[in-house]
Coordinates of C-alpha atoms in Angstrom, one line a residue:
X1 CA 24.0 -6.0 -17.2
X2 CA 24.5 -2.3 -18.1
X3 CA 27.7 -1.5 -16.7
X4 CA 27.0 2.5 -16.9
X5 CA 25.2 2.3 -13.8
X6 CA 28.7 1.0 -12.4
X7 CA 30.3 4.5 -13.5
X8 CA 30.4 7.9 -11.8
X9 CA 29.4 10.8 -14.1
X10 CA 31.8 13.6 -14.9
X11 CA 31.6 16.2 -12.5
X12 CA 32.4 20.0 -12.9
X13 CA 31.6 23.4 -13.2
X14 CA 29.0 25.2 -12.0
X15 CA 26.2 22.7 -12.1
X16 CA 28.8 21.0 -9.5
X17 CA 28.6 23.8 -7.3
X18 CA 24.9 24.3 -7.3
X19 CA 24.7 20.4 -6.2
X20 CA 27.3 20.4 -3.8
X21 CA 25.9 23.3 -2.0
X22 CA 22.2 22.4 -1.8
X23 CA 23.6 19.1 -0.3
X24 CA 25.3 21.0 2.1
X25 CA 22.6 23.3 2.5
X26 CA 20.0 20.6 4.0
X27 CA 21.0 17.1 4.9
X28 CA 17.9 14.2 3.6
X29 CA 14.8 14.4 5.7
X30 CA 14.6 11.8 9.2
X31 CA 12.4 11.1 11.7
X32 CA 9.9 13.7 11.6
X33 CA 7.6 14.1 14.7
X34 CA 4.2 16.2 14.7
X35 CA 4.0 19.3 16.1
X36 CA 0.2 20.1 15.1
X37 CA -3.3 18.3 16.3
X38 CA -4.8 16.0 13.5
X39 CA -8.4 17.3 11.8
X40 CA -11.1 15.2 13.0
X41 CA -13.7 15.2 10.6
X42 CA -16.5 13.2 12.4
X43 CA -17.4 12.7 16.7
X44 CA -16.2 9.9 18.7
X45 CA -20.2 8.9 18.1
X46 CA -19.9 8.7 14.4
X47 CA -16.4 6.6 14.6
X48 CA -17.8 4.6 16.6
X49 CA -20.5 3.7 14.2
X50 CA -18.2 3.2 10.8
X51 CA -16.2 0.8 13.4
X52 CA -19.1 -1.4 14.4
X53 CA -20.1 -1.0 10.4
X54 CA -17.0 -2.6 9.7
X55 CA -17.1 -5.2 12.0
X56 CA -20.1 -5.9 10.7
X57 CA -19.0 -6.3 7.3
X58 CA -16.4 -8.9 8.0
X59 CA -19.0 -10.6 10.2
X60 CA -22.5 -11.0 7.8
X61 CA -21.1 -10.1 4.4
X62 CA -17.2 -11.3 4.8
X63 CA -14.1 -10.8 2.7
X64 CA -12.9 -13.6 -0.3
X65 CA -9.3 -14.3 0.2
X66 CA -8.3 -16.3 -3.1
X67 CA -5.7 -17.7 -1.6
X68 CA -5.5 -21.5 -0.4
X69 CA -2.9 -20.7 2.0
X70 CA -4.7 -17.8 3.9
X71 CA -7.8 -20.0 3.7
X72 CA -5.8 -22.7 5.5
X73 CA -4.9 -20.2 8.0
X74 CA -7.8 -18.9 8.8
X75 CA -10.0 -22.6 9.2
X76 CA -7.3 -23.1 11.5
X77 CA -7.3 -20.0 13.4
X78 CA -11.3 -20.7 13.7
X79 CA -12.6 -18.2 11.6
X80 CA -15.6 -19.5 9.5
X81 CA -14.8 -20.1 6.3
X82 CA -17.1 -20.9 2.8
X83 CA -15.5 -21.5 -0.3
X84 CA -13.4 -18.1 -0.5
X85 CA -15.5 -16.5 1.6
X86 CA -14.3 -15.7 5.1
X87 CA -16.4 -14.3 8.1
X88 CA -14.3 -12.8 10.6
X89 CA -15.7 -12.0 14.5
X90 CA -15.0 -8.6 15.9
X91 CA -12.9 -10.3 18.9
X92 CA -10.7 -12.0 16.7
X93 CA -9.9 -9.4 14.1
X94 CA -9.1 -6.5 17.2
X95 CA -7.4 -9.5 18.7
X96 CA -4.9 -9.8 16.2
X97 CA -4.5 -6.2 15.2
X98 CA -3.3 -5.8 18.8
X99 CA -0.4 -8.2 18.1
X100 CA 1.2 -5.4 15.5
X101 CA 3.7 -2.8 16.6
X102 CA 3.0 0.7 16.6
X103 CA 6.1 2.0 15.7
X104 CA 9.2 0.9 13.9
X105 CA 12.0 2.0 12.6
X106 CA 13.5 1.6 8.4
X107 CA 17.1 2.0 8.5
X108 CA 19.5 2.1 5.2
X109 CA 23.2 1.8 3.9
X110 CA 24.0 5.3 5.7
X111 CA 23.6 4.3 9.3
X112 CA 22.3 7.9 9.8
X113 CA 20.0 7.6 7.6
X114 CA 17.3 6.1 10.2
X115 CA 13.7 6.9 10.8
X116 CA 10.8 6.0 13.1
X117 CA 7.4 5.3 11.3
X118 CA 4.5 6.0 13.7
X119 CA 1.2 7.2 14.8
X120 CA 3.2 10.4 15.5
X121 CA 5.4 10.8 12.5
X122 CA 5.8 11.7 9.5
X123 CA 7.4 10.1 6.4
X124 CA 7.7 11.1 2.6
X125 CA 8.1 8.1 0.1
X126 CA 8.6 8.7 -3.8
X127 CA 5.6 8.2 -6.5
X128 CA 5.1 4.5 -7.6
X129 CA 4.4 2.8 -10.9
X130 CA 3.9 4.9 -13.9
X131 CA 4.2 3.7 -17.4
X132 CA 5.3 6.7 -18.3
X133 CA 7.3 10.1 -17.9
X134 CA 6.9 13.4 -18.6
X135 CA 11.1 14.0 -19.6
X136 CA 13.2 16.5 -18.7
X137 CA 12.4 18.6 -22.3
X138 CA 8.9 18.4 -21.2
X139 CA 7.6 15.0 -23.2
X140 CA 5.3 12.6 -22.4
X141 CA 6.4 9.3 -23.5
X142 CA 6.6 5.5 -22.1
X143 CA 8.9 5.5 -19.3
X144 CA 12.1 2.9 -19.6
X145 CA 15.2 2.0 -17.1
X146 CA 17.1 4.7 -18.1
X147 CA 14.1 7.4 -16.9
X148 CA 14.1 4.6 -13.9
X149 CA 17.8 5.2 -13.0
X150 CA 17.4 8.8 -13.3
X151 CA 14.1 9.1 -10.9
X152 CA 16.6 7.2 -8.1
X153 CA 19.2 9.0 -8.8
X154 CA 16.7 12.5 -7.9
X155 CA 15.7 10.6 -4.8
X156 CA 19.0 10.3 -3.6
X157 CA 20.2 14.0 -4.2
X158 CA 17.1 15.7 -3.3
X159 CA 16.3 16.1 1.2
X160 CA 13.0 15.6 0.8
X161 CA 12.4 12.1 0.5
X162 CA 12.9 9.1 3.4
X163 CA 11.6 6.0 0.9
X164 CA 12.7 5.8 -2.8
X165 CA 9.6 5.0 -4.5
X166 CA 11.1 1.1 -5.7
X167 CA 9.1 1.6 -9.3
X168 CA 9.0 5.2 -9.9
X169 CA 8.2 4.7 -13.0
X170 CA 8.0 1.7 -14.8
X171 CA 11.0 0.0 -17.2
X172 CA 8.8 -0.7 -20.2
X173 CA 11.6 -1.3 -22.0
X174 CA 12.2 -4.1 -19.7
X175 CA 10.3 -7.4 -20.3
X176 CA 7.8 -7.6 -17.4
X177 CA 8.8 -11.0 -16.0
X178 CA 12.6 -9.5 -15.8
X179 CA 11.4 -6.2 -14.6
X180 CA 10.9 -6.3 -10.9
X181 CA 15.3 -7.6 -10.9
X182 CA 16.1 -4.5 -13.1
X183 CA 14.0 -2.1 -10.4
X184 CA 15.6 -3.3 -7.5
X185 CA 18.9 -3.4 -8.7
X186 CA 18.5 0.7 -9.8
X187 CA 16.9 1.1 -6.1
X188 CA 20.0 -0.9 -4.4
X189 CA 22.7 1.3 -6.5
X190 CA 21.8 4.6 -7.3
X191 CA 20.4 4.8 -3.7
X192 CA 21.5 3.7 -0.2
X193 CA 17.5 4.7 1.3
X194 CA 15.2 2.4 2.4
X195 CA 13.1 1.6 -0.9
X196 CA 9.6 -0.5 -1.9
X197 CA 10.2 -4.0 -2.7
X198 CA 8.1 -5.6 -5.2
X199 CA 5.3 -8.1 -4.2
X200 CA 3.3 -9.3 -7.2
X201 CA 3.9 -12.8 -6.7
X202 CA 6.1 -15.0 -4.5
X203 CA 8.7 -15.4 -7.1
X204 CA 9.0 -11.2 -7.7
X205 CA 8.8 -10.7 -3.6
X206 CA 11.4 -13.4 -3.2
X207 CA 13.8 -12.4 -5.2
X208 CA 13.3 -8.4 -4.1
X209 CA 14.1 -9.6 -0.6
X210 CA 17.1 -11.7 -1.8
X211 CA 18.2 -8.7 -3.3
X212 CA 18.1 -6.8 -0.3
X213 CA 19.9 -9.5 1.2
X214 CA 22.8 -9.3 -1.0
X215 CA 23.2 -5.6 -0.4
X216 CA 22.5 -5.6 3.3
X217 CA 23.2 -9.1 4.6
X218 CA 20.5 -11.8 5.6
X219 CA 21.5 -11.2 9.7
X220 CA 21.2 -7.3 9.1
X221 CA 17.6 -7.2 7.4
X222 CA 16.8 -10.3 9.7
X223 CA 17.0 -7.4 12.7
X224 CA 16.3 -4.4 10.2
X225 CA 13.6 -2.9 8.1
X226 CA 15.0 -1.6 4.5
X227 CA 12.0 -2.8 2.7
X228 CA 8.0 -2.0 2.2
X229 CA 6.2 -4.6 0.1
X230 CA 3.0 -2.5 -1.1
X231 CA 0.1 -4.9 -1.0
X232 CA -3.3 -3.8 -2.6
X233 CA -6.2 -5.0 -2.9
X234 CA -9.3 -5.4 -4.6
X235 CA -12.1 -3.4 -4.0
X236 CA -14.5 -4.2 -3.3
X237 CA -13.2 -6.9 -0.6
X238 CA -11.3 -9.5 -1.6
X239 CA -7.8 -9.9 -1.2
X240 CA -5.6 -12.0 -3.7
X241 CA -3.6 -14.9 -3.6
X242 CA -0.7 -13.0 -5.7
X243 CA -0.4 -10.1 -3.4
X244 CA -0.5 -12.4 -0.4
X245 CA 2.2 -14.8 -1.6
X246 CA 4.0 -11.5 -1.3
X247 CA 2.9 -10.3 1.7
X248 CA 4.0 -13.7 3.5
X249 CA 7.4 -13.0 1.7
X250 CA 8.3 -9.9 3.4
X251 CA 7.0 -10.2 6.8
X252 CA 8.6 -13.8 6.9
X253 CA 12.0 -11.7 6.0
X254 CA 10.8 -9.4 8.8
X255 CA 10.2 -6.5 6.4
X256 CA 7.6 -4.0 6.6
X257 CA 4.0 -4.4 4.3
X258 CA 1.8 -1.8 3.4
X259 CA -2.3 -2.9 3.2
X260 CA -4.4 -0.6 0.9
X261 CA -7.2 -1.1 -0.7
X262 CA -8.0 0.6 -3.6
X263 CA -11.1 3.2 -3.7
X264 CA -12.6 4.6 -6.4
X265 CA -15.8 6.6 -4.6
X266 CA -19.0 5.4 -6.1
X267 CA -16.8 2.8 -8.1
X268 CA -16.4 0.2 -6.6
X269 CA -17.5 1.4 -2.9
X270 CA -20.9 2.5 -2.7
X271 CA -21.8 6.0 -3.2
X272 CA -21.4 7.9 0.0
X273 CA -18.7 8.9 2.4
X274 CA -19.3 7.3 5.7
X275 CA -20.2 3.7 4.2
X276 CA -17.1 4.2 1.9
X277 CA -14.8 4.2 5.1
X278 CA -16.5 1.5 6.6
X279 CA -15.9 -0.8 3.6
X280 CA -13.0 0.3 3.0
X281 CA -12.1 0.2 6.6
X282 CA -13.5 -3.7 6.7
X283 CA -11.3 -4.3 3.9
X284 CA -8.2 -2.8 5.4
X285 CA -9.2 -5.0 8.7
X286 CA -8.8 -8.1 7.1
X287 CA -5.3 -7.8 5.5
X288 CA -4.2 -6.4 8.7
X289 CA -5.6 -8.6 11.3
X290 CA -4.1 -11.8 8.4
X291 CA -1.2 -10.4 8.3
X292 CA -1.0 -10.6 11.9
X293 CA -2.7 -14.5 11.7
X294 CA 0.4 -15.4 9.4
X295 CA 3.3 -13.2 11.2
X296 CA 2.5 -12.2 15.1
X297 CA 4.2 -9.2 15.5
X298 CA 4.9 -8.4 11.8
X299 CA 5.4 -4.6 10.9
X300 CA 2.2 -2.9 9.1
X301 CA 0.8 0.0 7.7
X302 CA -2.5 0.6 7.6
X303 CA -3.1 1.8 4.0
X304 CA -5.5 3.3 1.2
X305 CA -5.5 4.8 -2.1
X306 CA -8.7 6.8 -2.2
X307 CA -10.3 9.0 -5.3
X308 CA -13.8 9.8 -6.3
X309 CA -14.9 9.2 -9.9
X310 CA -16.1 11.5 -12.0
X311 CA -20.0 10.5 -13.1
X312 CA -19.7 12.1 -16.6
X313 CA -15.8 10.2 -17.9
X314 CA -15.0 7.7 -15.4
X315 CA -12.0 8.8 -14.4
X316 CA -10.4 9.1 -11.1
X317 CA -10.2 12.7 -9.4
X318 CA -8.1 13.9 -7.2
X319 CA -8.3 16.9 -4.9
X320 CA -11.8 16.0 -3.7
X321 CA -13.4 17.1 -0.7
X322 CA -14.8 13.8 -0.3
X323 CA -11.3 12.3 -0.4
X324 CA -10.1 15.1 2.4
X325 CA -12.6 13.9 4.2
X326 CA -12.1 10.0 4.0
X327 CA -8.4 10.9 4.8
X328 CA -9.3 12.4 8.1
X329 CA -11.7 9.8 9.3
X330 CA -9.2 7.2 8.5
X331 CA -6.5 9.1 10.5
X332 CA -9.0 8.7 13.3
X333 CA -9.5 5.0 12.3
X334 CA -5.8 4.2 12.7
X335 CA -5.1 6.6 15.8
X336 CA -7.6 4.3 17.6
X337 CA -6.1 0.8 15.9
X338 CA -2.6 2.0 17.1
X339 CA -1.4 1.5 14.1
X340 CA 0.2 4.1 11.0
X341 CA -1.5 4.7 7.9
X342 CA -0.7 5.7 4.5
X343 CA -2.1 8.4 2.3
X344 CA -1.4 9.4 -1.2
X345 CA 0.4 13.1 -1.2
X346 CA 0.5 14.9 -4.6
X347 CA -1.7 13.0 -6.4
X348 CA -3.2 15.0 -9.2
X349 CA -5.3 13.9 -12.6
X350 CA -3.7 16.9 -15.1
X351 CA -2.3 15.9 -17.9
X352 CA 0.8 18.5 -18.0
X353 CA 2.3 19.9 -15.2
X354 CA -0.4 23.0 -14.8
X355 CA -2.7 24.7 -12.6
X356 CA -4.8 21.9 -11.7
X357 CA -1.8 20.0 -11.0
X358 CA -0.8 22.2 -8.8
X359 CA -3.9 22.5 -7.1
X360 CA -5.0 19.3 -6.4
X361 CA -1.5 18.3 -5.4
X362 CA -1.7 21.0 -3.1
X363 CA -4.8 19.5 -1.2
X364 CA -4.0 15.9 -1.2
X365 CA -0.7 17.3 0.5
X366 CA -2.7 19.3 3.3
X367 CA -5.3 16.6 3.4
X368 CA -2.7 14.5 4.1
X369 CA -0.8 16.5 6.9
X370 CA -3.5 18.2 8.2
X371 CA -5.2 14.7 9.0
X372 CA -1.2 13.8 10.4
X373 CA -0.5 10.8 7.8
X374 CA 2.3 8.5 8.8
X375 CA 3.3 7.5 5.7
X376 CA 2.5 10.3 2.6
X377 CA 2.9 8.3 -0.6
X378 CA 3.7 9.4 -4.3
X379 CA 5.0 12.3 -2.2
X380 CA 6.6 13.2 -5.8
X381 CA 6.0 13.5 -9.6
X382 CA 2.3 12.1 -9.9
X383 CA 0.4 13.6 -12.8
X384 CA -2.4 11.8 -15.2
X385 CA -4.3 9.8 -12.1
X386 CA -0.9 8.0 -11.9
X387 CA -0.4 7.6 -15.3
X388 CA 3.1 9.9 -15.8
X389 CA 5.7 10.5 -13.8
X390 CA 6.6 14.2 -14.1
X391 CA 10.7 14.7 -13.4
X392 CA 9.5 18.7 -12.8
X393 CA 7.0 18.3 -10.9
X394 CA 9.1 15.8 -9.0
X395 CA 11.6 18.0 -8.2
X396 CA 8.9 20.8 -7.5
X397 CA 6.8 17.9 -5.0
X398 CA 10.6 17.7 -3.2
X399 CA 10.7 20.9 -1.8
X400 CA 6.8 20.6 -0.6
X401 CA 8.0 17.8 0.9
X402 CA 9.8 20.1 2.7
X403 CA 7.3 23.1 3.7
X404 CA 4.9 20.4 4.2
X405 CA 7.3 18.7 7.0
X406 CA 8.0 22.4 8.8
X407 CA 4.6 22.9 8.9
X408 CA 3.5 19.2 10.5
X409 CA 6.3 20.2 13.1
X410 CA 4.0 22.6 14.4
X411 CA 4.6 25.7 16.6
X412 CA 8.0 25.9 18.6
X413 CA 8.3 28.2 21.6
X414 CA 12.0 27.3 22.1
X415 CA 12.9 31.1 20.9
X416 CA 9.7 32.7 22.2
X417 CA 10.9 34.6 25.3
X418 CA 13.9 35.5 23.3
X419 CA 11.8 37.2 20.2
X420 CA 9.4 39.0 22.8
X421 CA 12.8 40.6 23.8
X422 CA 13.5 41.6 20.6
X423 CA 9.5 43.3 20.5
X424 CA 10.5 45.5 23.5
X425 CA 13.8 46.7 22.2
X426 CA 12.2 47.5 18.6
X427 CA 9.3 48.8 20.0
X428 CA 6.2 51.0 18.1
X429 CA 8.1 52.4 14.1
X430 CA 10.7 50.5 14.4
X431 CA 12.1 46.8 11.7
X432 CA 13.4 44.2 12.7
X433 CA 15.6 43.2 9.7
X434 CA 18.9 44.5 11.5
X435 CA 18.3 42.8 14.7
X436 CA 20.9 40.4 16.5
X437 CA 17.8 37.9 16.9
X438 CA 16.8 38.1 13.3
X439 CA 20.1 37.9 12.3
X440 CA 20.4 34.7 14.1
X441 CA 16.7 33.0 14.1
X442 CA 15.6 34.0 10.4
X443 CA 17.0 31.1 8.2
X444 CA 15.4 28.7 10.3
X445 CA 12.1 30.9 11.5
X446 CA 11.0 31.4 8.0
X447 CA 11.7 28.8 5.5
X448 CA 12.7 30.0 2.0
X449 CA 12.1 27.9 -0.8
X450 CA 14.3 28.1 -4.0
X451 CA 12.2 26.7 -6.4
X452 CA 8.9 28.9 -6.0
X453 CA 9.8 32.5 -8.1
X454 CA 9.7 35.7 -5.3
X455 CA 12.0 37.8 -8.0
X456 CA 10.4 40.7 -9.2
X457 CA 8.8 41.2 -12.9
X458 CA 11.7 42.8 -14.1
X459 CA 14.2 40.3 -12.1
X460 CA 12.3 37.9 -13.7
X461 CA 12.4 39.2 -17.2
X462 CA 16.3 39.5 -16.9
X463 CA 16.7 35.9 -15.8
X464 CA 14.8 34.6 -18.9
X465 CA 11.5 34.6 -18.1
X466 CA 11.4 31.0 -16.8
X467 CA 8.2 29.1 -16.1
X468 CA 8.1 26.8 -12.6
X469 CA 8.1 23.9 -15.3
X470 CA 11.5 25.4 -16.6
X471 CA 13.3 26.1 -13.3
X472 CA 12.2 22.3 -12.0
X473 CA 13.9 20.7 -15.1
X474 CA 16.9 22.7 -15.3
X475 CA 17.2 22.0 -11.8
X476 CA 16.3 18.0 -12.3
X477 CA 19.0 17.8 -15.2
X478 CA 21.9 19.9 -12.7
X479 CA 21.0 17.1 -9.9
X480 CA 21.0 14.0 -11.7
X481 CA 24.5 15.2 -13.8
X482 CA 26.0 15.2 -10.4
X483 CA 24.8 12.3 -8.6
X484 CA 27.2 9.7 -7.6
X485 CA 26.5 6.6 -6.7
X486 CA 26.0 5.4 -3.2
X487 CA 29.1 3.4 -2.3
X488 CA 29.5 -0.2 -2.3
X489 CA 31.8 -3.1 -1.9
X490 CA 32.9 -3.7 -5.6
X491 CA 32.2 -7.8 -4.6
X492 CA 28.9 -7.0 -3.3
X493 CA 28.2 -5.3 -6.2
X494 CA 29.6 -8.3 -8.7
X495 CA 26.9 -10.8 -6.7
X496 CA 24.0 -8.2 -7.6
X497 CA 24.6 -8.2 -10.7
X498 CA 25.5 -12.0 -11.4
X499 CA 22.0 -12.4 -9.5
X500 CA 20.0 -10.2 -12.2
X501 CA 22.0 -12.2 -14.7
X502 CA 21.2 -15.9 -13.5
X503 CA 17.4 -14.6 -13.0
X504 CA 16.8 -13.5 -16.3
X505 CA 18.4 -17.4 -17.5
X506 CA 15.6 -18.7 -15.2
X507 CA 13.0 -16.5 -16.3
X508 CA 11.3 -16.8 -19.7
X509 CA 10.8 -13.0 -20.9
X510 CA 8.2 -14.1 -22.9
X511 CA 4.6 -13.5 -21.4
X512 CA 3.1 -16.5 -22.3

């Protein structure tokens, strides 16, 4: 093991200042309820339609689930069954669905660091599984554990996150059948947050949630969710035997799993919106309503990963209109399951951290909100389709995180009779910037982010002329000089690491 991890880093000077006080300043993000009325984008009518479309799906076409164990299941369970084909029948698909919870809560090593995921909240989880980084002097290059460490070690300094993202980006300088120990083991100790587990395989999921077990204790995570397993799957419908072997994993452990399929519009679903949803919808059906088959009562989140393609390269894009819309019609899709759902939240196809990165993040982020996600996903530092993990832009998506979250609270009218006061004493010519109820109401009335530039040309100038891509990695190097490590037992802490070590014995690194 790399016993720097173990270490806390020299702190001083003013860098330590500027930490200290923006974790004063704002304490990490929890539960967060909305305030606003989600965008429908089609009529009770038209749901009603891509429902029964779904159903039908499951019922004439059917879903493949390679897996002999699900198959088992469902023969039991009565479902008709050919091969790997499995038809499901509306009753017992809604039947099962019903058995889920709509609302749970994720807990962590901070005790106060608890929140409620719901059909009426709102949660920020960190990007997920890019090979590479674009570094804090602005290079794209393959990612490796050290960029890892660092990524968790943002996620635990900056407010804006609930989830740490689990694979950020990924070790390549790890071999991959020792990888999923080495990212665990950076989530468990550079962060206390609930964090994603990894479920490619039984053996990866088992040893993620035996991990977590070390940290947190079996009884704890028996009674408490600190763990998402992300299970995808493979568009279009089928589901695979090694993303189920983790699914069973984690809800056996009682920890949450995430369903998405993945959608690439005109790709691999067919090419139009409506019929999209609905196989995207029959696909999501089936994990969810198994999941239920194999763990009555397990925690779920109704999930997706949606992009269009583009006709002329073949590459995903993000910031589509098409995708704003699947994202709404989903919302309505899950609001009438009872069940959370998942976007993605900054997702953007640029390949440096630009204009169009900016954009499209922007609109996956309102897409997102505006349609009230439950879960917003890579909710920090996605560039290239998924391909890099920007630290700047990560640290830039943090903040959002933040504008995006004051903005799903909605409308208060806690201070409204007070602020009409404050209208009659001003009255017609007159400010309000010396005002006793300005002077009380305006940090929290108006937010004021630190990282957008407001300064003046000249201001600017003087301050060195700084670029949003400068600020965010000065900023990102500042934060991750000063983090300090989560505490924990020193013994707990010598059983994590002997486990990585006696894995890694067991494991072959060699891919063959």
């Amino acid at each position: 093991m790399d016993t720097n991890t173990t270490m806390t880093r020299r702190r001083g000077g003013r860098s330590s200042v500027v930490a200290q006080r923006e974790g004063e300043r704002i304490p990490r993000l929890t539960t967060l309820k909305y305030g606003i009325k989600p965008v429908e984008a089609v009529s009770e009518e038209q749901l009603e339609r891509i429902h029964q479309a779904s159903l039908a799906i499951l019922r004439e076409i059917g879903i493949e689930f390679r897996d002999e164990t699900a198959l088992r299941e469902w023969r039991e369970a009565g479902a008709d069954v050919d091969g790997q084909r499995v038809r499901l029948e509306a009753d017992m698909v809604m039947s099962l669905i019903a058995k889920a919870p709509s609302r749970f809560e994720m807990t962590s090593r901070d005790p106060a660091q608890r929140f409620e995921i719901a059909p009426d909240t709102m949660t920020f989880g960190a990007m997920q599984g890019a090979p590479n980084v674009r570094d804090l002097q602005g290079v794209r290059r393959a990612s490796t554990i050290a960029d890892l460490r660092d990524m968790n070690r943002l996620t635990q300094m900056l407010p804006g996150f609930h989830i740490a993202g689990g694979f950020t980006c990924e070790p390549t300088d790890v071999a991959v059948p020792w990888r999923h120990l080495h990212i665990n083991h950076s989530s468990l100790v550079e962060t206390d947050m609930p964090f994603f587990g990894l479920t490619t395989g039984k053996d990866r999921a088992d040893d993620s949630i035996a991990m977590g077990r070390i940290v947190h204790g079996k009884a704890f995570m028996d009674a408490n969710a600190v763990m998402i397993g992300h299970v995808s799957g493979n568009s279009p419908l089928v589901w695979d035997s090694t993303m189920l072997e983790g699914l069973r994993a984690f809800v056996d452990a009682n920890q949450v799993v995430l369903l998405s399929p993945f959608v690439l519009g005109a790709a691999n679903t067919p090419a139009d919106v409506p019929a999209t949803i609905a196989q995207l919808n029959a696909e999501a059906l089936a994990a969810l309503a198994y999941t239920q088959l194999t763990a009555p009562g397990a925690k779920m989140i109704y999930g997706q990963y949606s992009v269009s393609v583009s006709m002329r390269s073949g590459a995903p894009m993000s910031g589509m209109p098409e995708v704003t819309l699947i994202n709404a019609v989903i919302g309505q899709l899950a609001r009438r399951y009872g069940l959370p759902w998942r976007t993605t939240a900054s997702q953007s196809s640029a390949k440096t951290f630009d204009a169009q990165s900016g954009y499209e993040s922007a609109i996956a982020y309102m897409s997102g909100a505006s349609a009230c996600a439950n879960l917003m996903m890579h909710a920090g530092g996605w560039d290239e389709a998924g391909l890099v993990c920007c630290m700047a832009k990560f640290v830039a998506d943090a903040e959002q995180n933040l504008l995006i979250a004051k903005y799903a609270k909605g409308i208060s009218f806690e201070h409204f009779d007070d602020a009409l006061e404050a209208v009659r004493r001003i009255g017609p010519g007159g400010h309000y910037l010396g005002d006793a109820f300005t002077l009380r109401r305006f940090k929290e009335a108006f937010i004021s982010p630190e990282i957008l530039d407001y300064l003046s040309y000249e201001q600017w100038k003087v301050k060195g002329s700084k670029d949003m891509a400068q600020r965010c990695r000065e900023k990102a190097r500042v934060i991750i000089d000063n983090h300090k490590a989560p505490g924990m037992d020193p013994a707990t802490r010598e059983e994590l690491d002997a486990f990585v070590t006696k894995r890694q014995e067991q494991i072959s690194p060699s891919l063959a």
